[in-house]
Amino acid sequence: MKIGVLGGGQLGRMMALAGYPMGLKFGLFDPTEDSCGGQVAPLFTAPFEITEALEKFVDEHDVFTYEFENVPLELAEYISQRKPLFPGKDALYYAQHRLTEKKLFQSLDIPVTAFSKVDDRASLLEAESTVGIPFILKTTTLGYDGKGQYRVTSQEELNLLADKLFPVQGEACKDTTYGGVSEYIAEAFVNFTRELSIVCVRDQQGECKFYSPAENDHRDGILHLSVAPAKGLSEERLMSLQGYAQKLLEKLDYVGVLSIEFFETTDGLIVNEYAPRVHNSGHWSMEGSITGQFENHIRAVAGLPLGDTNNRSVSAMYNLVGHDVDRAALSIPDVHVHWYGKDIKPKRKVGHVNLLAADYEALEAKIDKLEKLIK
Ligand code: AMP
């Protein structure tokens, strides 16, 4: 079976690497000629548009998946009319628009923070009464890793932001920082104690499996460290996270790996967003779980039985963002380096290191050792 992956970055690369031992073949599709997935699988280089190159890609593969949530919907539609596409179009549709996504969570009784639509000066100024201050203003589309966001912590900041984005009453957004996006969502600021994510997988028969929720730390809006299982997570919260994940998987008739990010507060859980794909906060599972997220995603897409998602031990994923790690790190027991074959640039995810340990104390000691070897 030949699997076609839309996107040839590190996620597509790790999907292919996980699928080869099962006898599967891969082709990756990406507009960027030196996409790092091209080092491990044939790369079809063309824009994400319906062209002859896409037609050829569709002809040459049996089943399709993707590594990013901004796959154009018409492209997903084109593929799914011809060959199976997992996860399907619905999963993309909701994930591509923050307002639509929030409403979906509400309809499933998954708790969200107060939010309102902002598309002109008046609706931005009104956000003060609908969601309160502080709040975060996010573009409804195309935001990731904290891009396309403004934090508002006072009435004064709100007025300044209104002048920047919508200087003229009744007119569309004048800001071009984020590609001229004119629609935003105002989200009440969540006073969270930590950020959690749950990665889960559903197969073509509807069986669902869950990975241990991870605790995630960000630096400059980019994931820095994930620890799984999240320390001290109560049984009740674990059940809630799995229940929410199951509802979403079923609602979307989902096939493959999905991840959902949550804020944990003293009062409970609040959902942030979901990603219809393998996720950075699930990379620890490559060695930390009996079956890693990439293998399980490919198993689901290929119609194979899912593998066990239980943990081998306590684990962490340390992201290499704009930095390399001295390979001497491999002398730390049960430490695994995953290098993506990219050039190092600031803020660029170039690899990650998975660390496994018998308990949290030993894990922290290994992380300390690793940090000394980051260069
Ligand atoms: P996002 O692009 O939605 O994942 O947001 C990036 C980061 O901004 C999150 O990981 C949080 O740390 C923070 N953030 C996003 N939304 C909120 C919110 N409503 N309240 C507090 N922090 C938030």
Coordinates of C-alpha atoms and ligand atoms in Angstrom, one line a residue:
M1 CA 0.0 0.0 0.0
K2 CA 1.3 3.5 -0.9
I3 CA 0.4 6.3 1.4
G4 CA 0.4 9.9 0.1
V5 CA 1.1 12.5 2.8
L6 CA 0.2 16.2 2.2
G7 CA 3.2 18.0 3.8
G8 CA 6.8 17.0 3.7
G9 CA 8.1 18.4 7.0
Q10 CA 9.2 16.5 10.0
L11 CA 5.8 15.1 10.8
G12 CA 5.5 13.5 7.3
R13 CA 9.0 12.3 7.6
M14 CA 8.4 10.6 11.0
M15 CA 5.1 9.0 9.6
A16 CA 7.1 7.4 6.8
L17 CA 9.9 6.2 9.1
A18 CA 7.2 4.6 11.3
G19 CA 5.4 3.0 8.4
Y20 CA 8.3 1.4 6.5
P21 CA 8.8 -1.4 9.0
M22 CA 5.2 -2.5 8.4
G23 CA 5.9 -2.8 4.7
L24 CA 4.1 0.4 3.6
K25 CA 5.4 2.8 1.0
F26 CA 5.2 6.6 1.1
G27 CA 5.2 9.7 -1.1
L28 CA 5.1 13.2 0.3
F29 CA 3.7 16.3 -1.3
D30 CA 5.0 19.8 -0.5
P31 CA 5.7 23.0 -2.3
T32 CA 9.2 23.4 -0.7
E33 CA 11.9 21.6 -2.7
D34 CA 14.2 20.8 0.3
S35 CA 11.4 19.6 2.6
C36 CA 13.1 17.4 5.2
G37 CA 10.7 14.5 4.5
G38 CA 12.3 14.3 1.0
Q39 CA 15.4 12.8 2.6
V40 CA 13.4 9.6 3.5
A41 CA 10.6 9.4 0.9
P42 CA 9.9 10.5 -2.6
L43 CA 8.9 14.2 -2.6
F44 CA 6.4 15.6 -5.0
T45 CA 7.1 19.3 -5.2
A46 CA 4.2 21.5 -6.3
P47 CA 1.9 24.1 -4.8
F48 CA -1.1 23.0 -2.7
E49 CA -3.4 23.5 -5.6
I50 CA -5.4 21.3 -7.9
T51 CA -2.8 20.9 -10.7
E52 CA -1.5 18.0 -12.8
A53 CA 1.1 17.4 -10.2
L54 CA -1.6 16.8 -7.6
E55 CA -3.5 14.5 -10.0
K56 CA -0.3 12.4 -10.5
F57 CA 0.2 12.3 -6.8
V58 CA -3.3 11.1 -6.3
D59 CA -3.0 8.5 -9.1
E60 CA 0.2 7.1 -7.7
H61 CA -1.0 6.5 -4.1
D62 CA -3.7 4.4 -2.5
V63 CA -4.7 6.3 0.6
F64 CA -4.0 9.8 1.9
T65 CA -3.3 11.7 5.0
Y66 CA -1.8 15.1 6.0
E67 CA 0.7 16.5 8.5
F68 CA -0.8 20.0 8.8
E69 CA -4.3 21.5 9.5
N70 CA -4.2 24.2 6.9
V71 CA -4.6 21.8 3.9
P72 CA -6.9 23.8 1.5
L73 CA -10.4 22.4 1.8
E74 CA -10.9 22.2 -2.0
L75 CA -7.8 20.1 -2.2
A76 CA -9.1 17.8 0.5
E77 CA -12.4 17.6 -1.3
Y78 CA -10.6 16.8 -4.6
I79 CA -8.7 13.9 -3.0
S80 CA -11.6 12.5 -1.1
Q81 CA -13.7 12.3 -4.2
R82 CA -11.1 10.0 -5.7
K83 CA -9.3 8.1 -2.9
P84 CA -9.7 7.6 0.9
L85 CA -8.4 10.6 2.9
F86 CA -7.9 10.1 6.7
P87 CA -8.7 12.1 8.7
G88 CA -11.5 13.4 6.6
K89 CA -12.5 16.9 5.5
D90 CA -14.7 17.7 8.6
A91 CA -11.6 17.5 10.8
L92 CA -9.9 20.1 8.7
Y93 CA -13.0 22.3 8.4
Y94 CA -13.4 22.9 12.1
A95 CA -9.7 23.1 12.9
Q96 CA -9.1 25.9 10.3
H97 CA -11.3 28.5 12.0
R98 CA -11.1 29.3 15.7
L99 CA -14.7 30.5 16.0
T100 CA -16.2 27.4 14.2
E101 CA -13.9 25.2 16.4
K102 CA -15.0 26.9 19.6
K103 CA -18.7 26.4 18.7
L104 CA -18.0 22.8 17.9
F105 CA -16.5 22.3 21.4
Q106 CA -19.6 24.1 22.9
S107 CA -21.9 21.8 21.1
L108 CA -20.1 18.8 22.6
D109 CA -20.2 20.2 26.1
I110 CA -16.4 20.6 26.2
P111 CA -15.7 23.7 28.4
V112 CA -14.4 26.7 26.5
T113 CA -13.3 30.2 27.7
A114 CA -15.7 33.1 27.0
F115 CA -15.2 34.3 23.4
S116 CA -16.6 36.7 20.9
K117 CA -16.2 37.5 17.2
V118 CA -14.3 40.7 16.3
D119 CA -14.5 42.0 12.8
D120 CA -14.6 45.8 13.2
R121 CA -13.8 48.6 15.7
A122 CA -17.1 48.4 17.5
S123 CA -16.9 44.6 18.1
L124 CA -13.3 44.9 19.3
L125 CA -14.2 47.7 21.8
E126 CA -17.3 45.7 23.0
A127 CA -15.1 42.7 23.8
E128 CA -14.4 44.4 27.1
S129 CA -18.0 43.8 28.1
T130 CA -18.4 40.4 26.5
V131 CA -15.2 38.6 27.5
G132 CA -13.7 41.1 30.0
I133 CA -10.1 42.3 30.4
P134 CA -7.6 40.7 30.2
F135 CA -8.2 38.9 26.9
I136 CA -6.3 37.5 24.0
L137 CA -7.2 38.5 20.4
K138 CA -6.4 35.9 17.9
T139 CA -6.8 35.7 14.1
T140 CA -9.6 33.2 13.4
T141 CA -7.4 31.5 10.7
L142 CA -3.8 30.6 10.1
G143 CA -2.4 31.3 13.6
Y144 CA 0.0 28.8 15.2
D145 CA 2.7 28.8 17.8
G146 CA 1.3 32.0 19.3
K147 CA 1.4 33.9 15.9
G148 CA -1.5 36.2 15.1
Q149 CA -2.2 37.0 18.7
Y150 CA -2.4 40.2 20.8
R151 CA -2.8 40.3 24.6
V152 CA -5.0 43.1 26.0
T153 CA -4.5 43.7 29.7
S154 CA -6.0 47.2 30.2
Q155 CA -8.6 49.6 28.7
E156 CA -5.7 51.7 27.4
E157 CA -4.2 48.8 25.5
L158 CA -7.6 48.0 24.1
N159 CA -8.0 51.5 22.7
L160 CA -4.4 51.4 21.3
L161 CA -5.2 48.0 19.6
A162 CA -8.4 49.3 18.2
D163 CA -6.5 52.3 16.7
K164 CA -3.9 49.9 15.2
L165 CA -6.3 47.3 13.8
F166 CA -9.5 49.3 13.0
P167 CA -8.6 53.0 12.9
V168 CA -11.8 53.9 11.1
Q169 CA -15.2 53.1 12.5
G170 CA -17.2 50.8 10.2
E171 CA -14.1 49.9 8.1
A172 CA -12.3 46.6 7.8
C173 CA -9.0 45.8 9.5
K174 CA -6.0 47.9 8.5
D175 CA -3.4 45.7 10.0
T176 CA -1.2 43.6 7.7
T177 CA 1.1 42.1 10.3
Y178 CA -0.6 38.7 9.8
G179 CA -1.3 38.8 6.1
G180 CA -4.2 41.2 6.3
V181 CA -6.5 38.9 8.3
S182 CA -9.7 40.9 9.1
E183 CA -11.5 38.5 11.4
Y184 CA -10.5 37.8 15.0
I185 CA -11.7 36.0 18.1
A186 CA -11.4 37.6 21.5
E187 CA -10.8 35.0 24.2
A188 CA -11.1 35.7 27.9
F189 CA -7.7 35.1 29.4
V190 CA -7.5 31.8 31.2
N191 CA -5.6 31.8 34.5
F192 CA -4.2 28.4 34.0
T193 CA -2.0 26.4 36.4
R194 CA -0.6 24.4 33.5
E195 CA -1.2 23.3 29.9
L196 CA -2.1 19.8 29.1
S197 CA -2.7 17.9 25.9
I198 CA -4.1 14.5 25.1
V199 CA -3.2 12.6 22.0
C200 CA -5.6 9.9 20.9
V201 CA -6.3 7.7 17.9
R202 CA -9.3 6.1 16.2
D203 CA -9.3 3.3 13.7
Q204 CA -11.5 2.7 10.7
Q205 CA -13.9 0.5 12.8
G206 CA -14.3 3.2 15.4
E207 CA -12.0 1.8 18.1
C208 CA -10.4 4.7 20.2
K209 CA -7.2 4.6 22.2
F210 CA -5.7 7.3 24.3
Y211 CA -2.1 8.3 25.2
S212 CA -1.4 9.6 28.6
P213 CA -2.0 13.3 28.8
A214 CA 1.2 15.3 28.7
E215 CA 2.1 18.5 30.6
N216 CA 3.5 21.1 28.1
D217 CA 5.8 24.0 28.7
H218 CA 6.3 26.7 26.1
R219 CA 9.1 29.1 25.4
D220 CA 8.4 32.2 23.3
G221 CA 5.1 30.6 22.2
I222 CA 6.8 27.4 21.0
L223 CA 6.6 24.0 22.7
H224 CA 9.7 23.5 24.7
L225 CA 9.1 20.4 26.9
S226 CA 6.4 17.8 27.3
V227 CA 6.2 15.4 30.2
A228 CA 4.0 12.3 30.1
P229 CA 2.1 11.3 32.0
A230 CA 1.3 14.8 33.3
K231 CA 2.4 14.7 37.0
G232 CA -0.3 14.4 39.6
L233 CA -3.2 14.4 37.2
S234 CA -6.3 13.3 39.1
E235 CA -8.3 10.3 37.9
E236 CA -11.3 12.5 37.5
R237 CA -9.4 14.9 35.1
L238 CA -7.9 12.0 33.2
M239 CA -11.5 10.6 32.7
S240 CA -12.7 14.0 31.6
L241 CA -9.8 14.4 29.1
Q242 CA -10.5 11.0 27.6
G243 CA -14.2 11.6 27.5
Y244 CA -13.8 14.9 25.7
A245 CA -11.4 13.4 23.2
Q246 CA -13.7 10.5 22.5
K247 CA -16.7 12.8 21.9
L248 CA -14.6 14.8 19.4
L249 CA -13.2 11.7 17.6
E250 CA -16.8 10.3 17.2
K251 CA -18.3 13.6 16.1
L252 CA -15.7 14.0 13.4
D253 CA -15.9 10.3 12.4
Y254 CA -12.2 10.6 12.8
V255 CA -9.6 8.1 11.6
G256 CA -6.0 8.6 12.7
V257 CA -4.2 10.5 15.5
L258 CA -5.8 13.7 16.9
S259 CA -4.5 15.9 19.7
I260 CA -6.3 18.4 21.9
E261 CA -4.8 21.1 24.0
F262 CA -6.3 22.1 27.3
F263 CA -5.7 24.6 30.1
E264 CA -5.8 23.2 33.6
T265 CA -7.2 25.7 36.2
T266 CA -8.0 25.3 39.9
D267 CA -11.6 24.9 38.8
G268 CA -11.2 22.4 36.0
L269 CA -10.3 22.0 32.4
I270 CA -10.8 24.5 29.5
V271 CA -10.1 23.4 26.0
N272 CA -7.8 25.6 23.8
E273 CA -7.7 23.9 20.4
Y274 CA -7.3 20.6 18.6
A275 CA -5.0 19.6 15.8
P276 CA -6.2 16.9 13.3
R277 CA -2.8 15.3 13.1
V278 CA 0.1 13.9 15.0
H279 CA 1.3 16.5 17.4
N280 CA 4.6 17.8 18.8
S281 CA 3.3 17.1 22.4
G282 CA 3.0 13.4 21.5
H283 CA 6.5 12.9 20.2
W284 CA 7.5 11.4 23.6
S285 CA 5.4 8.4 22.6
M286 CA 7.9 7.3 19.9
E287 CA 9.8 5.5 22.6
G288 CA 7.7 6.3 25.7
S289 CA 4.7 4.3 24.6
I290 CA 4.5 0.7 23.4
T291 CA 3.3 2.1 20.1
G292 CA 4.2 5.6 19.1
Q293 CA 1.8 8.2 17.7
F294 CA 3.3 8.1 14.2
E295 CA 3.0 4.3 14.0
N296 CA -0.6 4.3 15.3
H297 CA -1.6 7.1 12.9
I298 CA -0.2 5.1 10.0
R299 CA -1.9 1.9 11.2
A300 CA -5.2 3.7 11.4
V301 CA -4.8 5.3 7.9
A302 CA -3.7 2.0 6.4
G303 CA -6.7 0.1 8.0
L304 CA -4.4 -2.0 10.3
P305 CA -5.1 -2.8 13.9
L306 CA -4.1 -0.2 16.4
G307 CA -1.1 -0.8 18.8
D308 CA -1.0 -0.5 22.5
T309 CA -0.8 3.1 23.8
N310 CA 0.3 2.2 27.3
N311 CA 3.5 3.8 28.6
R312 CA 6.9 2.1 28.9
S313 CA 7.8 4.5 31.7
V314 CA 7.7 8.2 32.5
S315 CA 8.9 10.2 29.6
A316 CA 9.7 13.7 28.3
M317 CA 10.2 15.3 24.9
Y318 CA 12.7 18.1 24.8
N319 CA 12.3 20.2 21.6
L320 CA 15.4 21.3 19.7
V321 CA 14.3 24.8 18.6
G322 CA 17.1 26.7 16.8
H323 CA 19.7 24.5 18.6
D324 CA 21.5 21.2 18.2
V325 CA 22.4 18.8 20.9
D326 CA 25.8 17.2 21.4
R327 CA 25.4 13.5 20.5
A328 CA 27.2 12.8 23.8
A329 CA 23.6 13.0 25.1
L330 CA 23.2 9.5 23.8
S331 CA 25.4 8.3 26.6
I332 CA 22.5 9.1 29.0
P333 CA 20.6 5.9 29.4
D334 CA 17.3 5.7 27.5
V335 CA 17.8 9.0 25.7
H336 CA 16.8 9.2 22.0
V337 CA 17.7 11.9 19.6
H338 CA 15.4 12.6 16.6
W339 CA 17.1 14.9 14.2
Y340 CA 14.9 16.2 11.3
G341 CA 17.7 16.9 8.7
K342 CA 17.0 20.6 8.6
D343 CA 19.4 23.6 8.7
I344 CA 19.4 25.3 12.1
K345 CA 17.7 28.6 12.2
P346 CA 16.4 30.7 15.1
K347 CA 12.9 29.5 16.3
R348 CA 13.0 26.6 13.9
K349 CA 12.1 23.1 15.2
V350 CA 15.1 21.0 14.0
G351 CA 14.7 18.0 16.2
H352 CA 13.7 16.7 19.6
V353 CA 15.1 14.4 22.3
N354 CA 13.0 11.8 24.1
L355 CA 14.0 10.8 27.6
L356 CA 12.6 7.9 29.5
A357 CA 13.1 7.3 33.2
A358 CA 11.8 5.2 36.1
D359 CA 10.2 8.1 37.9
Y360 CA 9.9 11.9 37.7
E361 CA 12.9 12.6 39.8
A362 CA 15.2 10.5 37.6
L363 CA 13.6 12.2 34.6
E364 CA 14.4 15.7 35.8
A365 CA 18.0 14.6 36.5
K366 CA 18.2 13.4 32.9
I367 CA 16.7 16.7 31.6
D368 CA 19.3 18.6 33.6
K369 CA 22.1 16.6 32.0
L370 CA 20.6 17.1 28.6
E371 CA 20.4 20.8 28.9
K372 CA 24.1 21.1 29.5
L373 CA 24.6 19.5 26.1
I374 CA 22.4 21.8 24.0
K375 CA 24.5 23.9 21.7
Ligands
AMP1 P1 -2.7 29.0 20.6 O1 -2.1 29.5 19.4 O2 -4.1 29.2 20.7 O3 -2.2 27.6 20.9 O4 -2.0 29.9 21.8 C1 -0.6 29.9 22.1 C2 -0.4 30.0 23.6 O5 -1.0 31.2 24.1 C3 -1.0 28.9 24.4 O6 -0.2 27.7 24.4 C4 -1.2 29.6 25.7 O7 0.1 29.5 26.4 C5 -1.5 31.0 25.4 N1 -3.0 31.2 25.3 C6 -3.8 31.0 24.2 N2 -5.1 31.2 24.5 C7 -5.1 31.6 25.8 C8 -6.2 32.1 26.7 N3 -7.4 32.2 26.3 N4 -5.8 32.4 27.9 C9 -4.5 32.3 28.4 N5 -3.5 31.9 27.6 C10 -3.8 31.6 26.3

